mmCIF file of C-alpha atoms in Angstrom:
data_model
loop_
_atom_site.group_PDB
_atom_site.id
_atom_site.type_symbol
_atom_site.label_atom_id
_atom_site.label_comp_id
_atom_site.label_asym_id
_atom_site.label_seq_id
_atom_site.Cartn_x
_atom_site.Cartn_y
_atom_site.Cartn_z
ATOM 1 C CA MET A 1 15.244 -0.675 -3.380
ATOM 2 C CA ILE A 2 11.937 0.556 -1.940
ATOM 3 C CA THR A 3 9.674 1.854 -4.719
ATOM 4 C CA SER A 4 6.490 3.929 -4.649
ATOM 5 C CA GLN A 5 4.572 0.777 -5.597
ATOM 6 C CA HIS A 6 6.051 -1.050 -2.611
ATOM 7 C CA GLU A 7 5.162 1.804 -0.275
ATOM 8 C CA GLY A 8 1.677 2.135 -1.730
ATOM 9 C CA LEU A 9 0.837 -1.525 -1.218
ATOM 10 C CA THR A 10 2.162 -1.487 2.335
ATOM 11 C CA LYS A 11 0.045 1.589 3.049
ATOM 12 C CA LEU A 12 -3.032 -0.188 1.676
ATOM 13 C CA ALA A 13 -2.465 -3.033 4.114
ATOM 14 C CA THR A 14 -2.085 -0.728 7.127
ATOM 15 C CA LEU A 15 -4.426 2.160 6.331
ATOM 16 C CA ASP A 16 -7.512 0.846 8.133
ATOM 17 C CA LEU A 17 -6.881 -1.895 10.700
ATOM 18 C CA GLY A 18 -10.514 -3.003 10.782
ATOM 19 C CA HIS A 19 -10.626 -3.448 7.030
ATOM 20 C CA ILE A 20 -7.381 -5.432 6.887
ATOM 21 C CA ALA A 21 -8.582 -7.632 9.753
ATOM 22 C CA GLN A 22 -11.634 -8.522 7.669
ATOM 23 C CA GLY A 23 -9.410 -9.432 4.764
ATOM 24 C CA LEU A 24 -7.086 -11.586 6.842
ATOM 25 C CA ARG A 25 -10.021 -13.422 8.384
ATOM 26 C CA ALA A 26 -11.456 -14.135 4.952
ATOM 27 C CA LEU A 27 -8.183 -15.329 3.452
ATOM 28 C CA PHE A 28 -6.631 -17.288 6.340
ATOM 29 C CA ASP A 29 -9.448 -17.790 8.881
ATOM 30 C CA LEU A 30 -7.329 -16.016 11.491
ATOM 31 C CA ARG A 31 -8.761 -15.520 14.960
ATOM 32 C CA ILE A 32 -8.146 -11.809 15.337
ATOM 33 C CA PRO A 33 -9.262 -10.478 18.756
ATOM 34 C CA ASP A 34 -12.071 -7.962 18.919
ATOM 35 C CA THR A 35 -11.089 -6.820 22.418
ATOM 36 C CA GLY A 36 -9.589 -3.378 22.932
ATOM 37 C CA GLU A 37 -8.533 -1.045 20.141
ATOM 38 C CA ALA A 38 -6.545 -2.233 17.140
ATOM 39 C CA ARG A 39 -3.443 -0.124 16.632
ATOM 40 C CA LEU A 40 -0.329 0.192 14.537
ATOM 41 C CA ALA A 41 2.713 -1.238 16.256
ATOM 42 C CA SER A 42 6.270 -0.136 15.655
ATOM 43 C CA PRO A 43 7.661 -1.959 12.604
ATOM 44 C CA ASP A 44 11.116 -1.568 14.105
ATOM 45 C CA LEU A 45 11.674 -5.092 15.397
ATOM 46 C CA SER A 46 15.353 -4.688 16.220
ATOM 47 C CA GLU A 47 16.613 -6.433 19.295
ATOM 48 C CA ALA A 48 19.898 -4.608 19.684
ATOM 49 C CA VAL A 49 21.811 -1.661 18.301
ATOM 50 C CA PRO A 50 23.408 -1.416 15.767
ATOM 51 C CA ALA A 51 21.535 -4.346 14.218
ATOM 52 C CA VAL A 52 18.399 -3.181 12.399
ATOM 53 C CA CYS A 53 15.377 -5.438 12.026
ATOM 54 C CA ARG A 54 12.513 -3.518 10.429
ATOM 55 C CA ALA A 55 9.381 -4.951 8.842
ATOM 56 C CA ASP A 56 7.283 -3.047 6.298
ATOM 57 C CA GLY A 57 4.364 -2.861 8.721
ATOM 58 C CA ALA A 58 3.217 -4.223 12.091
ATOM 59 C CA LEU A 59 -0.337 -4.373 13.470
ATOM 60 C CA LEU A 60 -1.503 -5.258 16.968
ATOM 61 C CA TYR A 61 -5.031 -6.427 17.769
ATOM 62 C CA GLY A 62 -6.629 -7.073 21.162
ATOM 63 C CA GLU A 63 -5.410 -6.343 24.666
ATOM 64 C CA ASP A 64 -4.025 -7.967 27.810
ATOM 65 C CA GLY A 65 -3.791 -11.731 27.335
ATOM 66 C CA ASP A 66 -5.883 -11.711 24.156
ATOM 67 C CA LYS A 67 -3.572 -10.122 21.596
ATOM 68 C CA LEU A 68 -2.425 -10.977 18.087
ATOM 69 C CA GLY A 69 0.428 -9.333 16.217
ATOM 70 C CA VAL A 70 0.417 -9.194 12.416
ATOM 71 C CA ILE A 71 3.601 -8.460 10.507
ATOM 72 C CA ILE A 72 3.023 -7.046 7.006
ATOM 73 C CA GLU A 73 5.670 -7.567 4.337
ATOM 74 C CA THR A 74 5.411 -6.482 0.697
ATOM 75 C CA GLN A 75 7.494 -8.451 -1.821
ATOM 76 C CA ARG A 76 7.840 -7.497 -5.485
ATOM 77 C CA GLY A 77 11.027 -9.464 -5.962
ATOM 78 C CA GLN A 78 12.741 -12.558 -4.618
ATOM 79 C CA ASP A 79 15.002 -11.934 -1.641
ATOM 80 C CA ASP A 80 16.334 -15.106 -0.039
ATOM 81 C CA ASP A 81 17.684 -13.133 2.917
ATOM 82 C CA LYS A 82 14.063 -12.792 4.029
ATOM 83 C CA HIS A 83 14.093 -16.500 4.907
ATOM 84 C CA TYR A 84 16.321 -15.518 7.805
ATOM 85 C CA SER A 85 14.946 -12.098 8.777
ATOM 86 C CA TRP A 86 11.248 -13.065 8.735
ATOM 87 C CA LEU A 87 11.661 -15.492 11.601
ATOM 88 C CA GLU A 88 13.589 -12.799 13.490
ATOM 89 C CA TYR A 89 10.690 -10.370 12.980
ATOM 90 C CA ILE A 90 8.276 -12.864 14.488
ATOM 91 C CA ALA A 91 10.505 -13.743 17.420
ATOM 92 C CA ASN A 92 11.266 -10.104 18.322
ATOM 93 C CA PHE A 93 7.652 -8.939 17.982
ATOM 94 C CA ARG A 94 6.460 -11.910 20.052
ATOM 95 C CA ALA A 95 9.016 -11.178 22.768
ATOM 96 C CA ARG A 96 8.192 -7.472 22.841
ATOM 97 C CA GLU A 97 4.403 -7.760 22.955
ATOM 98 C CA LYS A 98 4.154 -11.130 24.753
ATOM 99 C CA CYS A 99 1.636 -12.473 22.233
ATOM 100 C CA GLN A 100 1.198 -14.710 19.231
ATOM 101 C CA VAL A 101 2.391 -13.267 15.918
ATOM 102 C CA VAL A 102 1.702 -14.108 12.268
ATOM 103 C CA LEU A 103 3.620 -13.113 9.151
ATOM 104 C CA THR A 104 1.646 -11.915 6.092
ATOM 105 C CA VAL A 105 3.453 -11.377 2.782
ATOM 106 C CA ILE A 106 1.732 -9.479 -0.045
ATOM 107 C CA CYS A 107 2.982 -10.454 -3.514
ATOM 108 C CA PRO A 108 1.247 -9.008 -6.605
ATOM 109 C CA ASP A 109 3.448 -11.177 -8.835
ATOM 110 C CA ARG A 110 2.435 -14.865 -9.087
ATOM 111 C CA ARG A 111 6.032 -16.137 -9.334
ATOM 112 C CA ILE A 112 7.145 -14.199 -6.282
ATOM 113 C CA ALA A 113 4.051 -15.334 -4.362
ATOM 114 C CA ARG A 114 4.978 -18.959 -5.001
ATOM 115 C CA TRP A 115 8.522 -18.309 -3.804
ATOM 116 C CA ALA A 116 7.311 -16.545 -0.659
ATOM 117 C CA ALA A 117 4.860 -19.338 0.189
ATOM 118 C CA LYS A 118 7.511 -22.037 0.379
ATOM 119 C CA PRO A 119 7.991 -23.476 3.907
ATOM 120 C CA ILE A 120 11.143 -22.154 5.577
ATOM 121 C CA GLU A 121 13.065 -24.837 7.456
ATOM 122 C CA THR A 122 14.666 -23.258 10.503
ATOM 123 C CA GLY A 123 16.831 -26.221 11.460
ATOM 124 C CA HIS A 124 15.059 -26.793 14.765
ATOM 125 C CA PRO A 125 12.984 -30.013 14.760
ATOM 126 C CA GLY A 126 9.339 -29.213 14.096
ATOM 127 C CA LEU A 127 9.903 -25.478 13.708
ATOM 128 C CA VAL A 128 8.947 -24.608 10.147
ATOM 129 C CA LEU A 129 7.751 -21.140 9.101
ATOM 130 C CA ASN A 130 4.910 -21.130 6.584
ATOM 131 C CA PRO A 131 4.344 -17.478 5.565
ATOM 132 C CA LEU A 132 0.747 -16.402 4.949
ATOM 133 C CA VAL A 133 0.978 -15.127 1.387
ATOM 134 C CA ILE A 134 -1.546 -12.856 -0.299
ATOM 135 C CA GLY A 135 -1.159 -13.169 -4.071
ATOM 136 C CA PRO A 136 -2.994 -13.568 -7.362
ATOM 137 C CA ASP A 137 -3.920 -17.220 -6.745
ATOM 138 C CA ASN A 138 -5.675 -16.891 -3.369
ATOM 139 C CA THR A 139 -7.420 -13.523 -3.614
ATOM 140 C CA PRO A 140 -10.938 -13.353 -5.031
ATOM 141 C CA LEU A 141 -11.931 -11.561 -8.216
ATOM 142 C CA ILE A 142 -14.425 -9.039 -6.833
ATOM 143 C CA THR A 143 -16.791 -7.615 -9.429
ATOM 144 C CA ASP A 144 -19.824 -7.076 -7.173
ATOM 145 C CA VAL A 145 -20.122 -3.751 -5.346
ATOM 146 C CA ALA A 146 -21.930 -5.276 -2.357
ATOM 147 C CA GLU A 147 -19.184 -7.873 -1.956
ATOM 148 C CA ALA A 148 -16.500 -5.170 -2.152
ATOM 149 C CA LEU A 149 -18.349 -3.074 0.458
ATOM 150 C CA GLY A 150 -18.603 -6.090 2.735
ATOM 151 C CA ASN A 151 -14.813 -6.442 2.841
ATOM 152 C CA ILE A 152 -13.084 -3.258 1.648
ATOM 153 C CA GLY A 153 -9.710 -4.379 2.998
ATOM 154 C CA LEU A 154 -9.768 -7.515 0.857
ATOM 155 C CA ALA A 155 -11.205 -5.652 -2.135
ATOM 156 C CA VAL A 156 -8.383 -3.091 -2.318
ATOM 157 C CA ILE A 157 -5.642 -5.708 -1.918
ATOM 158 C CA SER A 158 -7.324 -8.020 -4.438
ATOM 159 C CA ALA A 159 -7.500 -5.214 -6.991
ATOM 160 C CA VAL A 160 -3.713 -4.956 -6.895
ATOM 161 C CA THR A 161 -2.983 -8.703 -6.889
ATOM 162 C CA LYS A 162 -5.449 -9.224 -9.761
ATOM 163 C CA SER A 163 -4.018 -6.357 -11.830
ATOM 164 C CA GLN A 164 -3.049 -8.723 -14.675
ATOM 165 C CA ASP A 165 -6.471 -10.392 -14.860
ATOM 166 C CA PRO A 166 -8.464 -9.856 -18.096
ATOM 167 C CA LEU A 167 -11.351 -8.515 -15.967
ATOM 168 C CA ILE A 168 -9.216 -5.901 -14.175
ATOM 169 C CA LYS A 169 -11.221 -2.973 -15.607
ATOM 170 C CA GLU A 170 -14.426 -4.427 -14.157
ATOM 171 C CA VAL A 171 -12.654 -5.102 -10.858
ATOM 172 C CA LEU A 172 -11.410 -1.495 -10.632
ATOM 173 C CA SER A 173 -14.797 -0.081 -11.629
ATOM 174 C CA THR A 174 -16.427 -2.144 -8.884
ATOM 175 C CA LEU A 175 -13.885 -0.989 -6.313
ATOM 176 C CA ASP A 176 -14.346 2.627 -7.403
ATOM 177 C CA ALA A 177 -18.107 2.360 -6.868
ATOM 178 C CA ALA A 178 -17.599 0.755 -3.458
ATOM 179 C CA LEU A 179 -15.183 3.456 -2.307
ATOM 180 C CA GLY A 180 -17.784 6.022 -3.329
ATOM 181 C CA LYS A 181 -20.038 4.639 -0.577
ATOM 182 C CA ILE A 182 -17.645 4.750 2.394
ATOM 183 C CA ASP A 183 -16.129 7.650 4.343
ATOM 184 C CA GLN A 184 -14.792 9.897 1.573
ATOM 185 C CA LYS A 185 -11.620 10.967 3.353
ATOM 186 C CA LEU A 186 -10.683 7.350 3.898
ATOM 187 C CA ALA A 187 -11.675 6.543 0.303
ATOM 188 C CA GLY A 188 -9.389 9.318 -0.921
ATOM 189 C CA ARG A 189 -6.451 7.777 0.902
ATOM 190 C CA TYR A 190 -7.286 4.378 -0.529
ATOM 191 C CA GLY A 191 -7.473 5.934 -3.986
ATOM 192 C CA GLN A 192 -3.983 7.377 -3.574
ATOM 193 C CA TYR A 193 -2.338 4.174 -2.415
ATOM 194 C CA ILE A 194 -4.153 2.003 -4.950
ATOM 195 C CA TYR A 195 -2.812 4.216 -7.713
ATOM 196 C CA VAL A 196 0.849 4.020 -6.720
ATOM 197 C CA SER A 197 0.501 0.265 -6.035
ATOM 198 C CA LEU A 198 -0.706 -0.511 -9.547
ATOM 199 C CA THR A 199 1.409 -0.546 -12.700
ATOM 200 C CA GLY A 200 0.885 -0.441 -16.445
ATOM 201 C CA VAL A 201 -2.606 -0.705 -17.911
ATOM 202 C CA ALA A 202 -4.252 -1.161 -14.501
ATOM 203 C CA GLN A 203 -2.661 2.012 -13.156
ATOM 204 C CA LYS A 204 -3.760 4.007 -16.189
ATOM 205 C CA GLU A 205 -7.308 2.656 -15.870
ATOM 206 C CA TRP A 206 -7.441 3.669 -12.204
ATOM 207 C CA GLY A 207 -6.138 7.117 -13.110
ATOM 208 C CA ASN A 208 -8.895 7.449 -15.713
ATOM 209 C CA LEU A 209 -11.509 6.508 -13.121
ATOM 210 C CA MET A 210 -10.130 9.093 -10.706
ATOM 211 C CA ALA A 211 -10.263 11.772 -13.410
ATOM 212 C CA MET A 212 -13.977 11.144 -14.066
ATOM 213 C CA GLN A 213 -15.011 12.912 -10.835
ATOM 214 C CA THR A 214 -18.015 10.555 -10.383
ATOM 215 C CA HIS A 215 -17.553 10.400 -6.603
ATOM 216 C CA SER A 216 -16.529 13.144 -4.219
ATOM 217 C CA TYR A 217 -13.483 11.200 -3.034
ATOM 218 C CA GLN A 218 -12.046 11.372 -6.565
ATOM 219 C CA GLY A 219 -12.022 15.155 -6.353
ATOM 220 C CA ASP A 220 -9.915 14.843 -3.220
ATOM 221 C CA PHE A 221 -7.530 12.389 -4.860
ATOM 222 C CA ALA A 222 -4.819 14.886 -5.796
ATOM 223 C CA GLU A 223 -5.385 16.894 -2.639
ATOM 224 C CA SER A 224 -4.734 13.795 -0.506
ATOM 225 C CA LEU A 225 -1.245 13.512 -1.981
ATOM 226 C CA LEU A 226 -0.583 17.177 -1.244
ATOM 227 C CA ALA A 227 -2.206 17.156 2.206
ATOM 228 C CA GLU A 228 0.861 16.092 4.171
ATOM 229 C CA GLY A 229 2.954 18.851 2.658
ATOM 230 C CA GLU A 230 0.225 21.412 3.237
ATOM 231 C CA ALA A 231 -0.194 20.362 6.845
ATOM 232 C CA LYS A 232 3.519 20.662 7.469
ATOM 233 C CA GLY A 233 3.622 24.009 5.724
ATOM 234 C CA GLU A 234 0.723 25.401 7.715
ATOM 235 C CA ALA A 235 2.211 24.188 10.976
ATOM 236 C CA LYS A 236 5.408 26.045 10.157
ATOM 237 C CA GLY A 237 3.669 28.981 8.530
ATOM 238 C CA GLU A 238 5.709 28.356 5.387
ATOM 239 C CA ALA A 239 4.197 28.053 1.917
ATOM 240 C CA LYS A 240 7.508 26.647 0.772
ATOM 241 C CA GLY A 241 6.927 23.452 2.747
ATOM 242 C CA LYS A 242 3.611 22.853 0.959
ATOM 243 C CA ALA A 243 5.113 23.345 -2.481
ATOM 244 C CA GLU A 244 8.143 21.154 -1.807
ATOM 245 C CA GLU A 245 5.979 18.283 -0.619
ATOM 246 C CA GLY A 246 3.607 18.763 -3.562
ATOM 247 C CA ALA A 247 6.524 18.684 -6.004
ATOM 248 C CA LYS A 248 7.813 15.513 -4.354
ATOM 249 C CA MET A 249 4.449 13.763 -4.701
ATOM 250 C CA LEU A 250 4.127 14.834 -8.331
ATOM 251 C CA GLN A 251 7.541 13.368 -9.122
ATOM 252 C CA MET A 252 6.580 10.170 -7.307
ATOM 253 C CA LEU A 253 3.433 9.920 -9.449
ATOM 254 C CA LEU A 254 5.360 10.398 -12.692
ATOM 255 C CA GLU A 255 7.918 7.781 -11.692
ATOM 256 C CA ALA A 256 5.193 5.360 -10.600
ATOM 257 C CA ARG A 257 3.596 5.694 -14.054
ATOM 258 C CA GLY A 258 6.916 5.027 -15.768
ATOM 259 C CA ILE A 259 7.149 8.543 -17.236
ATOM 260 C CA GLU A 260 10.729 9.750 -17.648
ATOM 261 C CA VAL A 261 11.574 12.723 -15.450
ATOM 262 C CA SER A 262 14.464 14.558 -17.054
ATOM 263 C CA GLU A 263 16.623 17.048 -15.168
ATOM 264 C CA GLU A 264 14.799 19.877 -16.996
ATOM 265 C CA VAL A 265 11.376 18.519 -15.949
ATOM 266 C CA ARG A 266 12.548 17.911 -12.378
ATOM 267 C CA ALA A 267 13.897 21.470 -12.162
ATOM 268 C CA ARG A 268 10.607 22.908 -13.439
ATOM 269 C CA ILE A 269 8.619 20.948 -10.854
ATOM 270 C CA THR A 270 10.853 21.692 -7.888
ATOM 271 C CA SER A 271 11.093 25.397 -8.743
ATOM 272 C CA CYS A 272 7.281 25.814 -8.678
ATOM 273 C CA MET A 273 6.088 27.364 -5.404
ATOM 274 C CA ASP A 274 2.387 27.555 -6.344
ATOM 275 C CA THR A 275 0.488 24.610 -4.848
ATOM 276 C CA ALA A 276 -2.557 25.315 -7.089
ATOM 277 C CA VAL A 277 -0.358 24.915 -10.169
ATOM 278 C CA LEU A 278 1.221 21.778 -8.761
ATOM 279 C CA GLU A 279 -2.225 20.302 -8.162
ATOM 280 C CA GLU A 280 -3.233 21.118 -11.751
ATOM 281 C CA TRP A 281 -0.095 19.413 -13.012
ATOM 282 C CA PHE A 282 -0.858 16.428 -10.807
ATOM 283 C CA GLN A 283 -4.360 16.079 -12.300
ATOM 284 C CA ARG A 284 -2.884 16.072 -15.801
ATOM 285 C CA ALA A 285 -0.214 13.570 -14.746
ATOM 286 C CA LEU A 286 -2.918 11.009 -13.951
ATOM 287 C CA THR A 287 -3.526 10.403 -17.665
ATOM 288 C CA ALA A 288 -0.541 12.013 -19.412
ATOM 289 C CA ASP A 289 1.638 9.868 -21.702
ATOM 290 C CA CYS A 290 4.730 12.032 -21.294
ATOM 291 C CA ALA A 291 6.053 14.767 -19.032
ATOM 292 C CA GLU A 292 5.406 17.473 -21.616
ATOM 293 C CA GLN A 293 1.637 16.840 -21.431
ATOM 294 C CA VAL A 294 1.703 17.556 -17.684
ATOM 295 C CA PHE A 295 2.563 21.199 -18.245
ATOM 296 C CA GLY A 296 -0.151 21.782 -20.876
#
């Protein structure tokens, strides 16, 4: 089952292709081409219909004969079927783009990271798949703002994989300060996806930082989650579209924080057509301990 945490972490890894390239170079010493424009590739790696072969994310760097494909997978649980589909992803992407392809698996959980890192024997002599795993054991603990600024892509991923570390509050505070120094629209998007990618104490700490309003991007934090709905609503000239999307994002936030959403609460959220009210509820939901506190 795809969760908001799963989606958030995948978004972090595909939000800014330059940032993630920096992170991959630092972790695995990958030779990622600088030629041409980096772009998102279709994660649909199916070869034939009706068979479906879809990765969480796919990136393409370089151009012409100097290209590198990067498949992004997010794993929060063990799934042995991936030992068969991952090789298919690589083969199909390689055939489609006529380039070399690497598989990167992001695992916030140490046990799952160890499972994902195990060599996969394909049966063909000499053909063994060794996934490039990003997990708690091979990501740095970044507590220096300059270091975080020097590699934002690695800093945001590390903050999630190090969420159980005793120094996580210092890590998140450092990342918050670093995001305050980059493009604020991009920082707002990072703030959104970091939040839904974290769980437990780390998620609550990040929510507290966002509520402090120290940096301008924090003020845009809730708005960034409502932006897609607003854009769709404006394009259609319908306020209803904005409110529906806002209600959806509010419910996603509550579920990501582990707050029970009863049928009564869900009905109250979905029946609200005022985006300003929804945004106010969203701000409260960042630090609320129960659904009742969201409504004031």
